Tab-separated table of C-alpha atoms in Angstrom:
chain	number	residue	atom	x	y	z
A	1	MET	CA	111.293	79.139	89.044
A	2	ALA	CA	108.561	80.756	91.157
A	3	ALA	CA	107.818	84.431	90.605
A	4	PRO	CA	108.749	86.705	93.517
A	5	SER	CA	105.906	87.562	95.900
A	6	GLN	CA	104.617	91.089	96.358
A	7	THR	CA	106.445	91.251	99.709
A	8	GLU	CA	109.728	90.346	98.018
A	9	LYS	CA	109.197	92.999	95.336
A	10	PHE	CA	108.480	95.588	98.044
A	11	ALA	CA	111.597	94.542	99.996
A	12	ALA	CA	113.726	94.730	96.838
A	13	CYS	CA	112.581	98.316	96.265
A	14	LEU	CA	113.462	99.220	99.869
A	15	ARG	CA	116.918	97.663	99.495
A	16	MET	CA	117.532	99.565	96.285
A	17	LEU	CA	116.734	102.880	97.992
A	18	LYS	CA	118.808	101.944	101.049
A	19	ASP	CA	121.848	100.909	98.987
A	20	ARG	CA	121.594	104.053	96.875
A	21	SER	CA	121.548	106.258	99.976
A	22	GLY	CA	124.845	104.775	101.159
A	23	ARG	CA	123.688	104.842	104.793
A	24	GLY	CA	123.239	102.099	107.375
A	25	TYR	CA	120.022	100.764	108.894
A	26	ASP	CA	120.465	102.515	112.239
A	27	ARG	CA	121.003	105.938	110.737
A	28	LEU	CA	118.189	105.589	108.207
A	29	GLY	CA	115.862	104.201	110.859
A	30	LYS	CA	116.571	107.113	113.180
A	31	GLU	CA	115.786	109.623	110.444
A	32	ALA	CA	112.663	107.742	109.303
A	33	GLY	CA	111.294	107.294	112.834
A	34	VAL	CA	111.711	103.500	113.054
A	35	SER	CA	114.239	101.190	114.677
A	36	GLY	CA	117.154	99.937	112.603
A	37	SER	CA	116.208	96.311	113.331
A	38	SER	CA	112.668	96.851	112.059
A	39	LEU	CA	114.014	98.526	108.946
A	40	HIS	CA	116.324	95.549	108.386
A	41	ARG	CA	113.329	93.191	108.620
A	42	TYR	CA	111.386	95.200	106.048
A	43	CYS	CA	114.330	95.307	103.641
A	44	SER	CA	114.868	91.563	104.082
A	45	GLY	CA	111.258	90.760	103.241
A	46	LEU	CA	110.543	89.388	106.721
A	47	GLY	CA	107.814	91.911	107.465
A	48	VAL	CA	105.653	94.690	106.041
A	49	PRO	CA	105.024	97.891	108.066
A	50	SER	CA	101.355	98.393	108.953
A	51	ASP	CA	101.625	102.188	108.735
A	52	TYR	CA	102.582	103.638	105.360
A	53	ARG	CA	104.024	106.754	106.986
A	54	VAL	CA	107.084	104.683	107.931
A	55	VAL	CA	107.559	103.691	104.290
A	56	HIS	CA	106.988	107.234	103.067
A	57	SER	CA	109.497	108.624	105.564
A	58	PHE	CA	112.069	106.000	104.617
A	59	GLY	CA	111.675	106.860	100.941
A	60	LYS	CA	112.058	110.569	101.637
A	61	VAL	CA	115.233	110.208	103.710
A	62	CYS	CA	116.666	107.994	100.944
A	63	GLY	CA	116.058	110.780	98.440
A	64	ALA	CA	113.284	109.026	96.483
A	65	SER	CA	111.711	111.047	93.683
A	66	PRO	CA	107.916	111.618	93.547
A	67	GLU	CA	107.638	108.861	90.933
A	68	GLU	CA	109.631	106.463	93.135
A	69	LEU	CA	107.453	107.318	96.136
A	70	ARG	CA	104.329	106.544	94.141
A	71	GLU	CA	105.805	103.212	93.061
A	72	LEU	CA	106.877	102.494	96.645
A	73	HIS	CA	103.318	103.163	97.820
A	74	ARG	CA	101.937	100.824	95.179
A	75	LEU	CA	104.319	98.027	96.166
A	76	TRP	CA	103.547	98.539	99.863
A	77	ALA	CA	99.781	98.292	99.240
A	78	LEU	CA	100.229	95.070	97.238
A	79	ALA	CA	102.629	93.631	99.827
A	80	ASP	CA	100.116	94.342	102.586
A	81	THR	CA	97.455	92.496	100.577
A	82	ASP	CA	99.940	89.671	99.999
A	83	ARG	CA	100.579	89.493	103.732
A	84	ASN	CA	96.888	89.132	104.550
A	85	VAL	CA	96.377	86.173	102.180
A	86	PRO	CA	96.606	82.931	104.187
A	87	ALA	CA	99.449	80.724	103.058
A	88	VAL	CA	98.464	77.453	101.388
A	89	SER	CA	100.225	74.488	102.932
A	90	THR	CA	101.896	72.086	100.532
A	91	ALA	CA	102.573	69.415	103.154
A	92	THR	CA	100.835	66.090	102.555
A	93	GLU	CA	98.512	64.960	105.287
A	94	PRO	CA	97.108	61.444	105.866
A	95	THR	CA	93.763	61.308	104.143
A	96	ASP	CA	90.615	60.346	105.960
A	97	PRO	CA	88.014	58.624	103.773
A	98	ASN	CA	85.289	60.427	105.733
A	99	VAL	CA	86.749	63.849	105.012
A	100	GLU	CA	86.341	65.535	101.670
A	101	GLY	CA	89.734	66.008	100.067
A	102	GLU	CA	91.547	65.170	96.862
A	103	PRO	CA	89.468	63.200	94.323
A	104	GLU	CA	90.314	59.536	94.016
A	105	PRO	CA	92.421	58.677	90.986
A	106	ASN	CA	90.579	57.405	87.936
A	107	PRO	CA	91.506	53.712	87.485
A	108	GLU	CA	91.287	54.150	83.728
A	109	ARG	CA	94.037	56.807	83.754
A	110	VAL	CA	96.685	55.311	86.091
A	111	PRO	CA	100.017	55.363	84.165
A	112	ALA	CA	101.435	51.902	83.662
A	113	GLU	CA	104.930	53.014	84.625
A	114	ASP	CA	103.730	53.990	88.112
A	115	ALA	CA	103.008	50.337	89.035
A	116	PRO	CA	105.243	47.265	89.017
A	117	ALA	CA	104.859	44.930	86.056
A	118	VAL	CA	102.795	41.877	86.998
A	119	SER	CA	101.775	39.146	84.599
A	120	ALA	CA	98.096	38.480	84.231
A	121	GLY	CA	96.791	35.606	86.283
A	122	THR	CA	99.748	35.572	88.706
A	123	ASP	CA	99.738	36.267	92.398
A	124	PRO	CA	101.923	39.344	92.913
A	125	GLY	CA	102.466	38.584	96.561
A	126	PRO	CA	101.844	40.736	99.627
A	127	GLY	CA	102.547	44.458	99.528
A	128	VAL	CA	102.567	44.761	95.730
A	129	ALA	CA	99.952	46.984	94.177
A	130	VAL	CA	98.272	45.534	91.133
A	131	PRO	CA	97.411	48.110	88.469
A	132	PRO	CA	93.762	47.980	87.576
A	133	VAL	CA	92.982	46.411	84.239
A	134	PRO	CA	91.928	49.069	81.676
A	135	LEU	CA	88.231	48.911	81.145
A	136	PRO	CA	86.616	49.096	77.728
A	137	ALA	CA	84.915	52.339	76.817
A	138	GLY	CA	81.664	52.679	78.664
A	139	ALA	CA	82.349	49.804	81.036
A	140	GLY	CA	81.440	50.332	84.640
A	141	ARG	CA	78.867	52.980	83.761
A	142	PRO	CA	75.175	52.382	84.535
A	143	ARG	CA	73.238	51.361	81.464
A	144	ARG	CA	69.988	53.047	80.580
A	145	PRO	CA	67.100	50.668	79.994
A	146	ARG	CA	66.308	50.234	76.313
A	147	LEU	CA	62.796	50.804	75.075
A	148	PRO	CA	61.156	48.530	72.563
A	149	GLU	CA	61.921	49.610	69.002
A	150	LYS	CA	58.353	50.702	68.132
A	151	LEU	CA	57.953	52.651	71.350
A	152	SER	CA	61.419	54.135	70.958
A	153	SER	CA	60.716	55.356	67.418
A	154	ARG	CA	57.376	56.872	68.462
A	155	PHE	CA	59.096	58.617	71.367
A	156	ALA	CA	61.743	59.997	69.008
A	157	VAL	CA	59.047	61.398	66.676
A	158	LEU	CA	57.239	63.004	69.608
A	159	ALA	CA	60.473	64.493	71.006
A	160	GLY	CA	61.330	65.897	67.593
A	161	ALA	CA	57.943	67.554	67.329
A	162	VAL	CA	58.364	69.135	70.742
A	163	VAL	CA	61.778	70.487	69.752
A	164	VAL	CA	60.352	72.016	66.567
A	165	VAL	CA	57.511	73.700	68.459
A	166	MET	CA	59.896	75.063	71.097
A	167	GLY	CA	62.154	76.401	68.349
A	168	LEU	CA	59.254	78.197	66.697
A	169	VAL	CA	58.164	79.754	69.975
A	170	ALA	CA	61.721	80.784	70.832
A	171	GLY	CA	62.031	82.440	67.434
A	172	PHE	CA	59.382	84.961	68.430
A	173	VAL	CA	60.628	85.726	71.951
A	174	TRP	CA	64.417	85.389	71.683
A	175	MET	CA	66.407	88.567	71.488
A	176	PRO	CA	70.178	88.835	71.071
A	177	ALA	CA	72.142	89.697	74.209
A	178	ASP	CA	72.600	93.406	74.747
A	179	PRO	CA	76.157	94.642	74.197
A	180	PRO	CA	77.975	96.027	77.253
A	181	PRO	CA	76.780	99.558	77.955
A	182	SER	CA	79.053	102.325	76.789
A	183	SER	CA	80.601	104.941	79.036
A	184	GLU	CA	77.692	107.294	78.461
A	185	GLU	CA	75.168	104.571	79.339
A	186	GLY	CA	76.928	103.678	82.591
A	187	LEU	CA	79.522	100.931	82.176
A	188	LEU	CA	79.849	100.675	85.952
A	189	TYR	CA	76.257	99.440	86.161
A	190	SER	CA	77.033	96.407	83.986
A	191	SER	CA	77.515	92.939	85.475
A	192	ALA	CA	81.231	93.130	84.626
A	193	CYS	CA	81.711	96.024	87.067
A	194	LYS	CA	79.876	94.780	90.149
A	195	SER	CA	82.927	95.521	92.279
A	196	VAL	CA	85.838	97.863	91.529
A	197	SER	CA	88.618	97.996	94.098
A	198	MET	CA	92.359	98.111	94.781
A	199	GLY	CA	94.533	95.854	92.633
A	200	GLN	CA	92.038	95.577	89.766
A	201	HIS	CA	93.107	96.238	86.175
A	202	ASP	CA	90.376	96.410	83.540
A	203	GLU	CA	87.947	98.649	81.688
A	204	CYS	CA	85.861	99.128	84.841
A	205	VAL	CA	88.834	100.819	86.507
A	206	ARG	CA	89.440	102.903	83.394
A	207	GLU	CA	85.822	104.066	83.549
A	208	VAL	CA	86.211	105.097	87.206
A	209	GLN	CA	89.405	107.000	86.399
A	210	THR	CA	87.753	108.732	83.439
A	211	LEU	CA	84.859	109.874	85.628
A	212	LEU	CA	87.250	111.087	88.355
A	213	VAL	CA	89.190	113.120	85.780
A	214	ARG	CA	85.880	114.519	84.556
A	215	ALA	CA	85.275	115.643	88.156
A	216	LYS	CA	88.594	117.576	87.976
A	217	GLY	CA	90.588	114.887	89.755
A	218	ARG	CA	94.314	114.708	89.000
A	219	LEU	CA	95.273	111.157	88.002
A	220	ALA	CA	96.337	109.027	85.059
A	221	VAL	CA	93.759	107.008	83.117
A	222	ASP	CA	95.519	103.668	82.673
A	223	GLY	CA	92.997	101.077	83.900
A	224	ASP	CA	95.201	100.210	86.891
A	225	PHE	CA	93.594	100.589	90.333
A	226	GLY	CA	96.688	101.508	92.331
A	227	PRO	CA	97.448	103.943	95.167
A	228	GLU	CA	96.908	107.006	92.959
A	229	THR	CA	93.381	105.921	92.028
A	230	LEU	CA	92.704	104.917	95.639
A	231	ARG	CA	93.668	108.398	96.859
A	232	ARG	CA	91.452	110.160	94.312
A	233	LEU	CA	88.533	107.813	94.905
A	234	THR	CA	88.783	108.363	98.672
A	235	ALA	CA	88.865	112.140	98.172
A	236	PHE	CA	85.847	111.959	95.841
A	237	GLN	CA	83.838	109.926	98.341
A	238	VAL	CA	84.614	112.369	101.142
A	239	LEU	CA	83.711	115.383	98.993
A	240	ALA	CA	80.483	113.619	97.970
A	241	GLY	CA	79.541	113.252	101.636
A	242	MET	CA	79.697	109.464	101.700
A	243	PRO	CA	81.830	107.012	103.714
A	244	ALA	CA	85.390	106.663	102.432
A	245	SER	CA	85.076	102.948	101.720
A	246	SER	CA	87.869	102.913	99.096
A	247	VAL	CA	85.603	100.669	96.987
A	248	VAL	CA	83.398	101.781	94.090
A	249	ASP	CA	80.028	100.823	95.558
A	250	GLU	CA	76.562	101.655	94.195
A	251	GLY	CA	76.448	105.058	95.892
A	252	THR	CA	79.823	106.012	94.457
A	253	LYS	CA	78.794	104.915	90.957
A	254	LYS	CA	75.699	107.102	91.154
A	255	ALA	CA	77.680	110.110	92.390
A	256	LEU	CA	80.303	109.658	89.652
A	257	TYR	CA	77.696	109.643	86.902
A	258	GLU	CA	75.694	112.539	88.365
A	259	ARG	CA	78.754	114.808	88.023
A	260	LYS	CA	77.730	117.016	90.927
A	261	VAL	CA	81.057	116.711	92.817
A	262	SER	CA	84.042	118.848	91.817
A	263	MET	CA	87.578	117.941	92.872
A	264	ALA	CA	89.000	121.234	91.638
A	265	THR	CA	91.339	122.717	94.250
A	266	TRP	CA	94.355	125.006	94.734
A	267	SER	CA	97.474	124.661	92.648
A	268	PRO	CA	100.779	123.828	94.400
A	269	ASP	CA	102.001	127.399	93.850
A	270	ARG	CA	98.934	128.866	95.523
A	271	VAL	CA	99.292	126.403	98.413
A	272	ALA	CA	102.955	127.372	98.918
A	273	LYS	CA	102.112	131.062	98.835
A	274	ARG	CA	99.419	130.686	101.492
A	275	ILE	CA	101.695	128.583	103.728
A	276	ARG	CA	104.328	131.320	103.678
A	277	GLU	CA	101.695	133.863	104.697
A	278	VAL	CA	100.339	131.781	107.594
A	279	PHE	CA	103.720	130.491	108.817
A	280	ALA	CA	105.346	133.929	108.830
A	281	GLU	CA	107.678	132.783	111.642
A	282	ASP	CA	109.361	130.076	109.523
A	283	PRO	CA	107.860	130.068	106.008
A	284	GLY	CA	110.641	128.150	104.244
A	285	THR	CA	110.583	125.181	106.591
A	286	ALA	CA	106.770	125.103	106.607
A	287	VAL	CA	106.610	124.868	102.815
A	288	ALA	CA	109.292	122.167	102.823
A	289	ILE	CA	107.370	120.168	105.438
A	290	ALA	CA	104.138	120.384	103.420
A	291	ARG	CA	105.944	119.421	100.223
A	292	CYS	CA	107.439	116.421	102.002
A	293	ALA	CA	104.064	115.385	103.418
A	294	SER	CA	101.754	115.838	100.429
A	295	PHE	CA	103.629	117.332	97.460
A	296	LEU	CA	101.480	120.437	98.207
A	297	ASP	CA	98.359	118.556	97.082
A	298	PRO	CA	95.227	119.643	99.038
A	299	LEU	CA	93.452	116.329	98.288
A	300	TRP	CA	96.347	114.044	99.224
A	301	VAL	CA	95.335	110.997	101.283
A	302	LEU	CA	97.525	108.340	102.852
A	303	PRO	CA	95.568	105.280	104.042
A	304	ASN	CA	97.159	103.101	106.706
A	305	THR	CA	96.499	99.393	107.227
A	306	ASN	CA	95.272	100.045	110.770
A	307	GLY	CA	92.282	101.883	109.293
A	308	SER	CA	93.479	105.427	109.963
A	309	ARG	CA	94.265	108.028	107.322
A	310	ASN	CA	96.180	111.289	106.938
A	311	TRP	CA	94.498	114.159	105.152
A	312	GLY	CA	95.300	117.187	103.031
A	313	VAL	CA	98.239	119.541	102.614
A	314	PHE	CA	99.843	118.845	106.001
A	315	GLN	CA	98.593	115.234	106.231
A	316	ILE	CA	96.688	115.778	109.463
A	317	SER	CA	95.895	112.436	111.078
A	318	ASP	CA	92.479	111.230	112.212
A	319	VAL	CA	93.537	111.690	115.838
A	320	ARG	CA	94.641	115.286	115.296
A	321	LEU	CA	91.466	116.026	113.328
A	322	ARG	CA	89.356	115.016	116.301
A	323	GLU	CA	91.468	117.176	118.609
A	324	LEU	CA	91.121	120.144	116.258
A	325	GLY	CA	87.380	119.676	115.783
A	326	GLY	CA	87.795	118.923	112.087
A	327	THR	CA	86.642	116.309	109.625
A	328	PRO	CA	88.254	114.763	106.541
A	329	ARG	CA	86.149	117.031	104.359
A	330	ARG	CA	87.362	120.125	106.213
A	331	ALA	CA	90.927	118.826	106.012
A	332	PHE	CA	90.629	118.933	102.208
A	333	ASP	CA	90.046	122.695	102.423
A	334	PRO	CA	93.621	124.022	102.035
A	335	GLU	CA	92.868	127.182	104.028
A	336	TRP	CA	91.556	125.219	107.010
A	337	ASN	CA	94.337	122.625	106.751
A	338	ILE	CA	97.139	125.205	106.714
A	339	ARG	CA	95.691	127.112	109.656
A	340	ALA	CA	95.140	123.873	111.589
A	341	ALA	CA	98.775	122.917	110.970
A	342	HIS	CA	99.855	126.302	112.287
A	343	ARG	CA	97.864	125.645	115.467
A	344	LEU	CA	99.789	122.398	115.907
A	345	TRP	CA	103.069	124.215	115.243
A	346	SER	CA	102.191	126.889	117.825
A	347	VAL	CA	102.140	124.367	120.689
A	348	ARG	CA	105.957	124.240	120.831
A	349	HIS	CA	106.866	126.505	117.932
A	350	ASP	CA	108.361	123.613	116.013
A	351	PHE	CA	107.310	120.904	113.592
A	352	HIS	CA	107.186	118.047	116.106
A	353	ASP	CA	103.964	116.750	114.518
A	354	TRP	CA	105.924	115.897	111.374
A	355	PRO	CA	108.980	114.105	112.836
A	356	SER	CA	109.910	112.212	109.673
A	357	CYS	CA	109.824	115.238	107.402
A	358	GLU	CA	111.611	117.357	110.006
A	359	ALA	CA	114.361	114.732	110.337
A	360	ALA	CA	114.725	114.598	106.563
A	361	LEU	CA	115.019	118.370	106.375
A	362	LYS	CA	117.621	118.474	109.136
A	363	ASP	CA	119.634	115.746	107.437
A	364	SER	CA	119.438	117.593	104.127
A	365	LYS	CA	120.520	120.821	105.811
A	366	ASN	CA	123.423	119.099	107.567
A	367	SER	CA	124.543	117.543	104.270
A	368	LYS	CA	124.480	120.925	102.563
A	369	ASP	CA	126.377	122.584	105.428
A	370	SER	CA	128.949	119.788	105.313
A	371	LYS	CA	129.355	120.151	101.552
A	372	ASN	CA	129.690	123.929	101.857
A	373	SER	CA	132.376	123.482	104.523
A	374	GLU	CA	134.278	121.062	102.285
A	375	ASP	CA	134.039	123.470	99.341
A	376	THR	CA	135.280	126.321	101.536
A	377	ALA	CA	138.211	124.237	102.807
A	378	LYS	CA	139.196	123.277	99.245
A	379	SER	CA	139.107	126.876	98.075
């Protein structure tokens, strides 16, 4: 039985959240900012959303925990990779002898049971394939010309002498292979770590994670290059002033080992306190929106498959950053990010720039009001 694809695993996680919420596709889609039919396709494994914000919003409205959201992000990233791998066709096509394809079967290894039994020396008749007669060992192979015995023995003596001389020379110049460099020597510079990227699971990834933690990055060191590592790597690259390639290239390796970049930032409590000060008009909702968007993490990054990203505490998009005259690096400054979000809020004095989180908050508020009304009626 074939193992489920990454898309099927992603769809199964979506269905689990949907079933647990007890709500229908239309209602969930409306709250998550996507049509009910699209949501049904994603849950059925017939498609993968190109923008992770849809997935994140769906998880939030279904009441997913932070751990479940991280797992959902991991499955989405793998499903998107799975979607971009071209399918391999299993259909048999007529073979053209002029086109390179499957190797011809070895006549010496054709199973006898695959061909009809035909007695030797008889004419099998038209349309009946005759199994090739097994050849003796070495038959059909080109023979090397044999040298005269005297010349052959002299050649053997000469060849042996050459081998002895080469062995003596090699004894002076041969050195045992160097062991893989340790962490302190720069494991990432070894041939085993030429490329470190999403989906990888090995000691190279563990080394990257260790160096990111050393730079004050918040992540687990487990050797698994998943969404958490991708977010921290992207943040490190931005803070180091290099392109956010999401791949550990040579420049990133050098910056990691130089230890000149610090990822230390505000704690969630300090972020919440500052949001309440800036959003004096509606502090509670503002903190809830930020918690929904980034878990109050100033270095939170959400990459989307269309190449765009959302940055910082309030997950300001690339488009909004350009409008606000900001950059990803500035967006990682919690003070700038919170004030920029307040500028967006001031346009209409609401949180229209965060429709998914706002819908989730409204739904949560309505559920609480409904429960309170039921409790009041019972009492």
